[in-house]
Coordinates of C-alpha atoms in Angstrom, one line a residue:
Chain C
M473 CA -57.0 45.8 -52.0
N474 CA -60.2 46.6 -50.9
W475 CA -59.9 49.9 -49.3
A476 CA -63.5 50.4 -48.3
T477 CA -63.2 47.2 -46.3
T478 CA -60.2 47.8 -45.0
D479 CA -61.2 50.9 -43.5
Q480 CA -64.6 49.4 -42.2
H481 CA -62.8 46.3 -40.8
S482 CA -59.7 47.7 -39.4
L483 CA -60.5 51.0 -37.9
G484 CA -64.4 50.5 -37.3
L485 CA -64.5 54.1 -37.5
A486 CA -68.1 55.3 -37.0
Q487 CA -69.8 54.8 -40.5
D488 CA -72.7 53.6 -38.6
L489 CA -73.1 56.9 -36.7
P490 CA -74.8 59.6 -38.4
N491 CA -74.5 63.3 -37.0
R492 CA -70.8 63.3 -37.4
E493 CA -69.0 66.4 -38.6
P494 CA -68.5 65.7 -42.4
R495 CA -65.3 63.8 -42.8
R496 CA -63.6 61.7 -45.4
P497 CA -64.2 58.4 -44.7
G498 CA -61.9 56.3 -42.6
R499 CA -59.6 58.9 -41.9
P500 CA -57.6 58.2 -38.8
V501 CA -55.2 60.4 -37.2
R502 CA -51.4 59.8 -36.9
G503 CA -51.1 57.6 -39.5
A504 CA -54.0 55.9 -40.1
W505 CA -54.5 55.1 -43.8
A506 CA -55.6 57.2 -46.5
T507 CA -58.8 57.3 -48.4
E508 CA -56.9 56.5 -51.7
P509 CA -55.3 53.2 -52.2
G510 CA -51.5 53.7 -52.1
Q511 CA -51.6 56.9 -50.9
W512 CA -50.3 56.9 -47.5
R513 CA -50.7 59.9 -45.0
G514 CA -48.6 59.6 -42.3
D515 CA -50.0 62.6 -40.4
T516 CA -49.3 62.7 -36.7
G517 CA -51.5 63.1 -34.0
R518 CA -48.5 64.4 -32.4
G519 CA -49.4 68.0 -32.8
G520 CA -51.9 67.3 -30.2
W521 CA -51.9 70.2 -27.8
A522 CA -50.8 72.5 -30.6
S523 CA -53.8 73.1 -32.4
E524 CA -56.4 75.7 -31.5
P525 CA -56.4 74.6 -28.1
D526 CA -60.0 75.1 -26.9
Q527 CA -62.4 75.7 -29.5
R528 CA -64.3 72.9 -28.4
H529 CA -64.1 72.9 -24.5
G530 CA -62.3 74.1 -21.5
E531 CA -58.8 73.4 -20.3
P532 CA -57.7 70.3 -22.0
A533 CA -56.5 68.4 -19.1
A534 CA -58.5 69.8 -16.2
G535 CA -61.7 69.8 -18.4
G536 CA -61.3 66.4 -19.5
W537 CA -61.3 64.6 -16.1
A538 CA -63.5 67.2 -14.4
S539 CA -67.3 67.0 -14.5
E540 CA -68.7 69.6 -16.6
P541 CA -71.2 67.3 -18.4
D542 CA -72.6 70.3 -20.6
Q543 CA -69.5 71.3 -21.9
R544 CA -69.5 68.6 -24.2
R545 CA -73.1 68.4 -25.3
G546 CA -73.9 68.5 -28.8
E547 CA -70.3 67.7 -29.6
P548 CA -70.4 64.1 -30.7
A549 CA -69.1 62.0 -28.1
A550 CA -66.4 60.6 -30.4
G551 CA -65.7 63.9 -31.8
G552 CA -62.2 63.2 -31.3
W553 CA -62.4 60.0 -33.1
A554 CA -63.7 61.7 -36.1
S555 CA -61.3 64.5 -35.9
E556 CA -59.7 65.8 -38.9
P557 CA -56.1 65.6 -39.3
D558 CA -56.3 68.8 -41.3
Q559 CA -57.3 70.7 -38.4
R560 CA -54.0 70.1 -37.2
R561 CA -52.0 70.3 -40.3
G562 CA -49.7 73.3 -40.3
Q563 CA -49.5 73.0 -36.5
P564 CA -46.4 71.2 -36.1
A565 CA -45.3 69.2 -33.4
A566 CA -43.9 71.7 -31.4
G567 CA -46.1 70.7 -28.7
G568 CA -47.9 67.5 -27.6
W569 CA -45.2 65.2 -28.1
A570 CA -43.1 65.3 -25.2
T571 CA -44.3 65.0 -21.8
E572 CA -41.9 67.5 -20.1
P573 CA -42.2 71.1 -21.1
D574 CA -38.6 71.9 -21.7
Q575 CA -37.9 68.8 -23.5
R576 CA -40.5 70.2 -26.0
H577 CA -39.6 73.6 -26.4
G578 CA -36.0 73.9 -24.9
D579 CA -34.6 71.5 -27.2
Q580 CA -33.6 72.8 -30.7
S581 CA -31.5 70.0 -32.0
P582 CA -31.7 69.6 -35.6
G583 CA -33.1 66.1 -35.2
R584 CA -35.9 67.4 -33.1
R585 CA -37.5 69.9 -35.9
A586 CA -40.2 68.3 -37.9
G587 CA -39.9 66.4 -40.7
R588 CA -37.5 67.6 -43.0
P589 CA -36.0 64.9 -45.1
G590 CA -32.3 64.4 -44.8
R591 CA -32.5 65.7 -41.4
R592 CA -29.2 65.4 -39.5
P593 CA -28.7 63.7 -36.1
G594 CA -28.3 66.0 -33.2
P595 CA -25.1 66.8 -31.7
A596 CA -25.1 64.5 -28.9
D597 CA -25.7 61.6 -31.3
H598 CA -22.4 60.6 -32.1
G599 CA -23.3 60.3 -35.5
H600 CA -26.4 58.0 -35.5
G601 CA -29.4 57.5 -33.6
R602 CA -31.5 60.0 -31.1
P603 CA -30.6 60.7 -27.8
A604 CA -31.5 58.0 -25.5
D605 CA -34.0 59.7 -23.3
R606 CA -35.8 61.3 -26.4
L607 CA -39.0 60.3 -27.8
P608 CA -40.1 58.9 -30.4
R609 CA -37.8 56.2 -30.9
L610 CA -39.7 54.1 -33.5
L611 CA -41.6 56.6 -35.1
P612 CA -40.4 59.4 -37.6
D613 CA -39.7 62.5 -35.7
G614 CA -42.0 65.1 -36.9
F615 CA -44.5 65.3 -39.8
T616 CA -44.1 62.9 -42.7
D617 CA -46.6 61.7 -45.3
E618 CA -44.2 59.0 -46.7
P619 CA -42.8 55.7 -45.3
T620 CA -39.1 56.6 -44.3
G621 CA -37.0 55.3 -47.0
L622 CA -33.8 53.4 -47.1
G623 CA -31.5 56.0 -47.3
Q624 CA -32.9 58.0 -44.6
H625 CA -33.5 55.2 -42.2
L626 CA -29.8 54.5 -42.2
A627 CA -29.1 58.1 -42.1
E628 CA -31.2 58.3 -39.0
H629 CA -30.3 55.3 -37.1
G630 CA -27.0 54.2 -38.4
P631 CA -26.2 51.2 -40.3
I632 CA -27.5 48.0 -39.5
P633 CA -25.7 46.5 -36.8
A634 CA -23.1 43.9 -37.7
L635 CA -24.4 40.5 -37.5
G636 CA -22.0 37.9 -36.3
G637 CA -22.7 34.2 -37.1
H638 CA -21.1 33.1 -34.2
Q639 CA -22.6 31.6 -30.9
R640 CA -20.8 34.1 -28.9
W641 CA -22.2 36.9 -30.7
R642 CA -25.8 35.4 -30.5
D643 CA -25.3 34.9 -26.7
E644 CA -24.1 38.2 -26.1
L645 CA -26.8 39.9 -27.8
I646 CA -29.5 37.8 -26.3
A647 CA -28.2 38.7 -22.8
E648 CA -28.4 42.1 -24.1
V649 CA -31.9 41.8 -24.9
E650 CA -32.5 40.3 -21.6
L651 CA -30.8 43.0 -19.8
A652 CA -32.8 45.4 -21.4
R653 CA -35.8 43.4 -20.3
L654 CA -37.7 43.9 -23.7
A655 CA -41.2 42.4 -23.8
G656 CA -43.4 41.4 -26.5
R657 CA -45.6 44.4 -27.5
G658 CA -48.3 42.3 -29.4
G659 CA -50.5 42.1 -25.9
A660 CA -49.1 39.1 -23.9
G661 CA -45.7 41.0 -22.9
F662 CA -43.6 37.7 -23.1
P663 CA -39.9 38.3 -22.5
T664 CA -38.3 38.6 -25.7
A665 CA -34.9 37.3 -24.7
R666 CA -36.3 33.9 -23.3
K667 CA -38.3 33.4 -26.8
L668 CA -35.1 34.1 -28.6
A669 CA -33.1 31.8 -26.6
A670 CA -35.8 29.1 -26.9
V671 CA -35.8 29.3 -30.6
A672 CA -32.1 29.5 -30.9
S673 CA -31.5 26.4 -28.9
A674 CA -33.8 24.4 -31.0
G675 CA -30.9 23.0 -33.0
R676 CA -32.5 23.1 -36.4
R677 CA -32.7 25.8 -39.1
A678 CA -35.2 28.3 -37.7
I679 CA -37.7 30.6 -39.3
V680 CA -39.1 34.2 -37.9
V681 CA -42.3 35.4 -38.4
A682 CA -42.7 39.3 -37.8
N683 CA -46.4 39.5 -36.7
G684 CA -48.0 43.0 -38.1
T685 CA -51.7 41.1 -38.2
E686 CA -53.2 43.7 -35.8
G687 CA -56.6 42.1 -35.9
E688 CA -57.8 44.5 -33.0
P689 CA -60.3 46.8 -34.8
I690 CA -59.5 50.1 -33.2
S691 CA -55.5 49.3 -32.5
A692 CA -53.3 51.1 -35.3
K693 CA -50.2 51.1 -34.0
D694 CA -48.3 48.2 -36.0
K695 CA -49.9 49.8 -38.9
V696 CA -48.8 53.0 -38.3
L697 CA -45.2 51.5 -37.7
L698 CA -45.1 49.5 -40.7
A699 CA -46.3 52.4 -42.7
Q700 CA -43.8 54.9 -41.5
A701 CA -40.9 52.9 -40.4
P702 CA -40.8 49.9 -42.3
H703 CA -36.9 49.5 -42.2
L704 CA -36.8 49.4 -38.2
V705 CA -38.9 46.7 -38.4
L706 CA -37.1 44.8 -41.2
D707 CA -33.8 45.4 -39.2
G708 CA -35.2 43.8 -36.3
A709 CA -36.5 40.9 -38.4
V710 CA -32.9 40.4 -39.9
V711 CA -31.5 40.8 -36.1
A712 CA -33.8 38.2 -34.8
A713 CA -33.2 35.9 -37.7
A714 CA -29.5 36.1 -37.1
L715 CA -30.0 35.4 -33.4
V716 CA -31.8 32.5 -33.9
G717 CA -30.3 30.8 -36.9
A718 CA -33.1 31.6 -39.6
N719 CA -32.4 32.4 -43.1
E720 CA -35.8 33.6 -43.7
A721 CA -38.3 35.8 -42.0
V722 CA -42.0 36.4 -43.1
I723 CA -43.2 39.9 -42.5
V724 CA -47.3 39.3 -41.9
A725 CA -48.5 42.9 -42.6
H726 CA -52.1 44.2 -42.2
P727 CA -53.4 44.4 -45.8
A728 CA -53.6 48.3 -45.4
V729 CA -49.8 48.4 -45.3
S730 CA -48.7 45.3 -46.8
D731 CA -47.7 47.1 -50.1
I732 CA -45.5 49.6 -48.0
V733 CA -43.6 46.9 -46.4
A734 CA -43.3 44.9 -49.7
A735 CA -41.8 48.1 -51.5
A736 CA -39.3 48.4 -48.5
V737 CA -38.4 44.9 -48.7
A738 CA -37.8 45.3 -52.5
E739 CA -35.8 48.7 -51.9
R740 CA -33.2 46.5 -49.5
R741 CA -33.0 43.9 -51.9
R742 CA -32.0 46.3 -54.4
A743 CA -29.4 47.6 -52.3
R744 CA -28.5 43.9 -51.6
L745 CA -28.4 44.8 -47.8
D746 CA -29.6 41.4 -46.3
R747 CA -28.3 38.1 -46.3
I748 CA -31.6 36.6 -45.4
R749 CA -34.7 36.0 -47.3
L750 CA -37.4 38.5 -46.4
R751 CA -41.1 37.9 -47.4
V752 CA -44.1 39.8 -47.2
V753 CA -47.5 38.1 -46.6
P754 CA -50.8 40.4 -46.3
A755 CA -52.5 39.3 -43.1
A756 CA -55.9 37.7 -42.5
D757 CA -58.1 40.5 -41.5
Q758 CA -59.4 38.7 -38.5
F759 CA -59.4 39.3 -34.8
V760 CA -58.1 36.0 -33.9
G761 CA -55.7 35.9 -37.0
G762 CA -53.1 37.5 -35.0
E763 CA -52.7 34.8 -32.5
A764 CA -49.3 33.3 -33.0
S765 CA -50.5 29.7 -34.1
A766 CA -53.1 31.5 -36.2
V767 CA -50.4 33.4 -38.0
V768 CA -48.3 30.4 -38.8
N769 CA -51.6 28.5 -39.9
W770 CA -52.2 31.6 -42.1
I771 CA -49.0 31.3 -43.8
E772 CA -48.7 27.8 -44.1
R773 CA -52.2 27.2 -45.3
G774 CA -54.0 30.1 -45.7
V775 CA -56.4 29.4 -42.7
P776 CA -56.3 32.3 -40.2
K777 CA -57.3 30.1 -37.0
P778 CA -55.5 29.0 -34.1
I779 CA -54.2 25.3 -34.4
A780 CA -53.8 22.9 -31.4
T781 CA -50.0 22.5 -31.3
P782 CA -48.8 19.8 -29.5
Q783 CA -45.4 21.1 -29.4
R784 CA -44.4 24.8 -28.8
L785 CA -43.8 26.9 -32.2
S786 CA -40.5 27.7 -30.8
V787 CA -39.8 24.0 -31.5
R788 CA -42.2 23.0 -34.3
G789 CA -43.9 25.7 -36.2
L790 CA -43.9 27.3 -39.5
Y791 CA -43.3 24.5 -42.1
G792 CA -42.3 22.3 -39.0
R793 CA -39.1 24.5 -38.4
P794 CA -38.5 26.1 -34.9
T795 CA -40.3 29.5 -35.3
L796 CA -39.9 32.7 -33.7
V797 CA -43.1 35.0 -33.8
Q798 CA -42.7 38.2 -32.6
N799 CA -44.8 41.6 -32.9
V800 CA -43.4 44.1 -35.5
E801 CA -43.0 46.6 -32.6
T802 CA -41.1 44.1 -30.4
L803 CA -38.7 43.8 -33.5
A804 CA -38.5 47.3 -34.0
H805 CA -37.3 47.9 -30.4
L806 CA -34.9 44.7 -31.0
A807 CA -33.3 46.7 -33.9
L808 CA -32.3 49.6 -31.7
I809 CA -31.0 47.4 -28.9
A810 CA -28.7 45.7 -31.3
R811 CA -27.6 49.0 -32.3
H812 CA -27.6 51.3 -29.1
G813 CA -27.4 48.5 -26.2
A814 CA -29.5 47.6 -23.3
D815 CA -28.4 51.1 -21.3
W816 CA -29.7 53.0 -23.9
F817 CA -32.9 51.5 -24.0
R818 CA -33.6 51.6 -20.4
A819 CA -33.2 55.5 -20.2
V820 CA -36.9 55.6 -20.7
G821 CA -39.4 53.6 -19.3
T822 CA -39.5 52.1 -15.7
A823 CA -36.9 50.0 -14.0
S824 CA -38.9 46.5 -14.5
E825 CA -40.7 47.6 -17.7
P826 CA -37.9 49.8 -19.4
G827 CA -38.3 51.3 -23.0
S828 CA -41.1 53.1 -24.8
M829 CA -44.2 51.7 -26.4
L830 CA -46.7 52.5 -29.0
V831 CA -50.1 53.3 -28.1
T832 CA -53.4 53.8 -29.6
L833 CA -55.6 56.4 -28.3
A834 CA -59.2 56.0 -29.2
G835 CA -62.9 57.2 -28.1
A836 CA -63.2 60.3 -26.3
V837 CA -60.0 61.9 -26.7
R838 CA -59.3 64.9 -28.6
Y839 CA -57.0 63.7 -31.1
P840 CA -56.9 59.8 -31.5
G841 CA -54.3 58.1 -32.9
V842 CA -51.1 56.5 -32.3
Y843 CA -48.4 57.9 -30.0
E844 CA -44.9 56.7 -28.5
I845 CA -44.8 57.1 -24.8
A846 CA -42.3 56.1 -22.2
I847 CA -43.7 53.2 -20.1
G848 CA -44.7 54.2 -16.6
T849 CA -46.0 57.7 -18.0
S850 CA -49.3 58.3 -16.0
V851 CA -52.5 57.4 -17.7
A852 CA -53.8 61.0 -17.7
D853 CA -50.4 62.0 -19.4
V854 CA -50.9 59.3 -22.0
L855 CA -54.2 60.6 -22.7
G856 CA -52.7 64.0 -22.9
Q857 CA -50.6 63.0 -25.8
A858 CA -54.0 63.0 -27.6
G859 CA -54.8 66.3 -26.3
G860 CA -56.6 64.8 -23.5
P861 CA -60.1 63.9 -23.0
S862 CA -62.8 65.3 -25.3
G863 CA -65.0 65.6 -22.4
P864 CA -65.7 64.2 -18.9
L865 CA -64.9 60.6 -18.8
S866 CA -66.4 57.6 -17.0
A867 CA -64.2 54.8 -17.7
L868 CA -61.3 53.5 -20.0
L869 CA -60.8 50.1 -21.8
I870 CA -57.1 49.6 -21.6
G871 CA -55.1 47.1 -23.3
G872 CA -57.5 46.4 -26.3
Y873 CA -60.8 44.7 -27.0
F874 CA -59.4 42.0 -24.7
G875 CA -58.3 44.3 -22.0
T876 CA -59.9 45.8 -18.7
W877 CA -62.6 48.2 -18.0
V878 CA -61.4 50.6 -15.4
D879 CA -62.7 53.8 -13.9
S880 CA -61.1 56.5 -15.5
A881 CA -60.7 58.8 -12.3
A882 CA -58.9 55.9 -10.5
A883 CA -56.7 55.2 -13.4
A884 CA -55.7 58.7 -13.9
T885 CA -52.7 58.8 -11.8
L886 CA -51.4 55.4 -12.3
P887 CA -48.4 54.7 -14.4
F888 CA -49.0 53.2 -17.5
S889 CA -47.3 49.9 -17.2
T890 CA -48.2 46.4 -16.4
E891 CA -47.1 46.8 -12.9
G892 CA -48.7 50.2 -12.3
L893 CA -52.2 49.1 -13.7
R894 CA -52.3 45.9 -11.7
A895 CA -53.9 47.5 -9.0
L896 CA -56.8 47.7 -11.1
G897 CA -56.5 44.3 -12.4
A898 CA -55.7 45.9 -16.0
H899 CA -52.3 45.5 -18.2
V900 CA -51.3 47.5 -21.1
G901 CA -51.9 44.7 -23.5
A902 CA -51.1 46.2 -26.9
G903 CA -51.0 49.7 -25.8
L904 CA -54.6 50.4 -26.6
V905 CA -56.7 52.9 -24.4
A906 CA -60.3 53.6 -25.4
A907 CA -61.9 56.6 -23.5
L908 CA -65.5 56.2 -22.8
P909 CA -67.0 59.6 -22.3
A910 CA -69.3 60.2 -19.1
D911 CA -72.7 60.4 -21.1
A912 CA -72.2 57.0 -22.9
C913 CA -73.5 53.7 -21.1
G914 CA -70.7 51.3 -20.6
L915 CA -73.3 48.6 -20.6
V916 CA -74.2 49.4 -23.8
E917 CA -70.8 49.9 -25.4
T918 CA -69.6 46.3 -23.5
A919 CA -72.4 44.5 -25.1
R920 CA -71.3 46.2 -28.5
V921 CA -68.0 45.0 -27.9
T922 CA -68.7 41.7 -26.8
R923 CA -70.9 41.0 -29.7
Y924 CA -68.1 41.7 -32.1
L925 CA -65.6 39.7 -30.1
A926 CA -68.3 36.5 -30.1
G927 CA -68.6 36.9 -33.9
E928 CA -64.9 36.8 -34.1
S929 CA -64.5 33.5 -32.7
A930 CA -62.6 31.3 -35.2
G931 CA -65.5 29.0 -34.6
Q932 CA -63.3 26.0 -33.5
C933 CA -64.2 25.4 -30.1
G934 CA -67.5 24.9 -28.7
P935 CA -67.4 26.8 -25.6
C936 CA -66.1 29.8 -27.6
V937 CA -68.7 29.5 -30.4
F938 CA -71.8 29.0 -27.9
G939 CA -70.7 30.5 -24.8
L940 CA -69.5 33.9 -26.2
D941 CA -72.4 34.2 -28.0
A942 CA -74.9 33.4 -25.1
V943 CA -72.8 36.0 -23.1
A944 CA -73.3 38.4 -25.7
G945 CA -76.9 38.0 -26.0
Q946 CA -77.3 38.2 -22.1
L947 CA -75.4 41.4 -22.0
E948 CA -77.5 42.8 -24.9
R949 CA -80.6 42.2 -22.9
L950 CA -79.1 43.7 -19.8
A951 CA -78.2 46.8 -21.9
D952 CA -81.4 47.2 -23.7
G953 CA -83.7 46.6 -20.6
R954 CA -85.1 43.4 -21.7
G955 CA -83.9 41.2 -19.2
D956 CA -81.8 41.4 -15.4
D957 CA -81.0 37.7 -15.2
L958 CA -77.5 38.6 -13.7
R959 CA -77.4 34.9 -12.3
L960 CA -77.3 33.2 -15.7
L961 CA -74.8 35.7 -16.9
N962 CA -72.7 35.1 -14.0
R963 CA -73.1 31.3 -14.3
W964 CA -71.7 31.4 -17.9
I965 CA -69.2 33.5 -17.0
G966 CA -68.1 31.2 -14.5
Q967 CA -68.1 28.3 -16.8
L968 CA -65.9 30.1 -19.4
R969 CA -63.4 31.8 -17.3
S970 CA -60.4 30.1 -18.0
G971 CA -58.5 27.5 -20.4
R972 CA -61.9 26.5 -22.1
G973 CA -60.6 27.3 -25.9
G974 CA -58.0 26.2 -28.1
C975 CA -56.6 29.8 -27.8
K976 CA -57.3 32.2 -25.1
H977 CA -60.0 34.4 -27.1
P978 CA -62.7 33.2 -24.6
D979 CA -60.8 33.8 -21.6
V980 CA -59.7 37.5 -22.5
T981 CA -63.4 38.1 -23.5
I982 CA -64.9 36.9 -20.5
G983 CA -62.0 39.0 -18.6
M984 CA -63.3 42.3 -20.4
V985 CA -66.8 41.4 -19.4
R986 CA -66.1 40.6 -16.0
S987 CA -64.2 44.0 -15.4
A988 CA -67.3 45.9 -17.3
L989 CA -69.8 44.1 -14.6
T990 CA -67.6 45.6 -11.8
V991 CA -66.8 49.1 -13.4
F992 CA -70.5 49.6 -14.6
N993 CA -71.9 47.9 -11.7
A994 CA -74.3 51.2 -10.8
E995 CA -75.4 51.2 -14.4
L996 CA -76.4 47.3 -13.9
D997 CA -78.8 48.6 -11.2
L998 CA -80.2 51.6 -13.3
H999 CA -81.0 48.8 -16.1
A1000 CA -82.8 46.3 -14.1
Q1001 CA -85.1 49.2 -13.4
G1002 CA -85.5 50.3 -17.1
W1003 CA -83.2 53.2 -16.8
C1004 CA -80.0 53.9 -18.5
C1005 CA -77.5 56.9 -17.5
G1006 CA -76.3 57.1 -21.2
T1007 CA -77.5 60.3 -23.1
A1008 CA -75.2 59.8 -26.0
E1009 CA -75.6 57.5 -28.8
A1010 CA -74.0 54.3 -28.5
G1011 CA -71.2 53.8 -30.7
V1012 CA -68.5 55.3 -28.8
I1013 CA -66.3 52.4 -28.7
P1014 CA -66.1 51.3 -32.6
V1015 CA -66.7 48.0 -33.7
P1016 CA -66.9 47.2 -37.3
A1017 CA -70.4 48.0 -38.7
W1018 CA -70.9 44.6 -40.3
S1019 CA -70.7 43.2 -36.8
Q1020 CA -73.9 45.1 -35.5
S1021 CA -77.5 44.1 -36.1
Chain R
M744 CA -58.9 22.2 -19.5
T745 CA -56.2 20.7 -17.3
A746 CA -56.0 18.8 -14.2
R747 CA -52.5 19.2 -12.7
T748 CA -51.2 16.9 -10.2
G749 CA -48.1 17.2 -8.0
H750 CA -46.7 13.8 -9.4
G751 CA -49.3 11.8 -11.4
T752 CA -51.1 12.5 -14.6
R753 CA -53.4 15.2 -15.7
L754 CA -56.2 15.3 -18.4
R755 CA -56.2 17.5 -21.3
V756 CA -59.0 18.4 -23.9
N757 CA -58.1 19.6 -27.4
M758 CA -61.0 21.8 -27.3
I759 CA -60.8 22.5 -31.2
A760 CA -61.0 18.6 -31.6
C761 CA -63.7 18.3 -29.0
D762 CA -67.2 17.9 -30.4
G763 CA -69.1 17.8 -27.3
R764 CA -70.4 14.3 -27.2
G765 CA -70.1 14.0 -23.6
L766 CA -69.0 10.3 -23.0
C767 CA -66.0 11.5 -20.9
A768 CA -68.5 13.2 -18.5
E769 CA -70.4 10.0 -18.1
V770 CA -67.5 7.9 -17.4
L771 CA -65.8 10.2 -15.1
P772 CA -68.2 12.4 -13.4
E773 CA -66.0 12.8 -10.5
L774 CA -63.6 15.0 -12.9
I775 CA -65.5 16.1 -15.8
T776 CA -68.4 18.2 -15.8
L777 CA -70.3 19.6 -18.9
D778 CA -70.9 23.2 -19.4
D779 CA -74.6 24.6 -20.5
W780 CA -73.5 23.6 -24.2
G781 CA -72.1 20.1 -23.6
F782 CA -68.5 20.8 -23.7
P783 CA -66.2 19.4 -21.0
I784 CA -64.9 21.4 -17.8
I785 CA -62.0 19.3 -16.3
A786 CA -61.8 19.5 -12.3
E787 CA -58.7 21.4 -11.3
G788 CA -56.1 19.1 -9.3
A789 CA -54.8 15.6 -9.6
V790 CA -56.3 12.6 -11.4
P791 CA -56.4 10.7 -8.3
P792 CA -54.9 7.1 -8.3
E793 CA -58.4 5.4 -7.9
L794 CA -59.7 7.3 -10.7
Q795 CA -56.7 6.5 -12.9
G796 CA -58.8 3.5 -14.6
Q797 CA -61.6 5.5 -15.3
A798 CA -59.7 8.3 -16.8
G799 CA -58.1 5.9 -19.1
E800 CA -61.2 4.7 -20.1
A801 CA -62.6 8.1 -20.7
V802 CA -59.6 8.9 -22.9
R803 CA -60.4 5.8 -24.9
L804 CA -63.9 6.1 -25.4
C805 CA -63.7 9.7 -26.6
P806 CA -64.9 9.5 -30.3
K807 CA -63.0 12.6 -31.3
L808 CA -59.8 11.3 -30.0
A809 CA -59.8 14.9 -28.1
L810 CA -58.8 13.8 -24.6
R811 CA -55.6 13.1 -23.3
L812 CA -53.9 11.8 -20.3
E813 CA -50.5 13.6 -20.0
R814 CA -47.8 12.8 -17.3

């Protein structure tokens, strides 16, 4: 495994940016992957608030959203991005994790205390599992440097739910998943129960694919989940397999964490835990490699590109079998629903979008990393998990690189849910929020991200290959003041807007560009006159260094 | 990529197979235009009855077999 490459490609941490505080390369926060192979540091961004509050800037929450530009001066824009976990180490998670103050301090139940191996469940747990309204649900509660082992996993979550082979058991559990309104956590948000039912009713021997490709360069939530709670994902894969009548599940895991998942699978095999076959395939490290048909293509033929499928994957997918492709986080939630039921699942979140979700907080926040939030938490509180903004913000990229730019002030009070963000035309996507500081130029950042996305085209469809390249080029000209031909840009955006590719890569890229042209409208005028409001160095929203000229 | 109708047929391009030869747009300019890179954009809406013949012709002429008529 090439760790340098993994680091560079997967996180796109700012190697290209000098003048950062010295840091070990590729050091992410909660969980990012460590510098040395095999040495996983599951540090936790959850310490968040706790550590030395305000060495850097004023009040965390207030200062962040307010406009005091000079506070941040001299502080690398993405200081948060580069932040050293060690700063926070030894400041255990007492703070920062829960949104409610009394949840944080009042609760002293044993399960709450950080990171002791073999911790016992709290009194209200009836033996297993965490109280329904307490987060995190998926990630280990507290500090840990190790993946949760099988023993600890079972002690914490209880035994794997009994799997019935009968139709009635399947129907009941699928109905429970429907009641829980579990939606896919890979970005598209498709109702999981419908997918399960479709594959289950295909009438032939099915196969399950757990998708942990996570090709999005600044998203880390699937990697963190697989690295810290691999058995929960595997439980979910096993439950899903029983539900759809599969005897095999293939776990496609990002290369940075596939060894950890393979070790977990070996552990289960030794314990003779599962009836179905579990197989781990390291994912292709490419942006579009995570698209469902691309994952199938990768497993079967080693080609990480979407394929044109005459039939749905649920009818005819991997090896011609009915195929359930689910994001790994979705499967982890499924494992908990199978244990605790829909009511438990719905104890947090909103009525229409229940449950918790993993988010990756990036850019100008104090402690970038992966956090677990209740869906519907306000956007400001979501950023608060990461210690809040590291300075005044101008905009947020929500959802992922295939997401939507929104004005940060307009978004701050909105609930972080698909419904709540609809007002701004955004969606939660794969749970990524990248914060753009006020002194960075949104147009420059958009041009960089678009160039990266254009380069990540699988190269199969003309409109994607030529169109995205043209749009990226035009944005670059606008960004560095070489041209102001918005007419041409808008013409191309119109031509590429929807359904022009074999997958959604061009659609979502264009969607992101359109949102940028709206949110950074004032910037466009400035650039047309040869000015730019950005005083910080470009590169706040990280893209892999290789994609930049 | 598709043209949907309430009842009739719709045109669908397999964009992965399409090579941008442009014959379809020559035969059926009423429903198919080309973008700035020469790849077909199919109009929204029905394939009207009077264009069914031309639509079938466009499907037959596609050298990459990338165009389909779907019910």
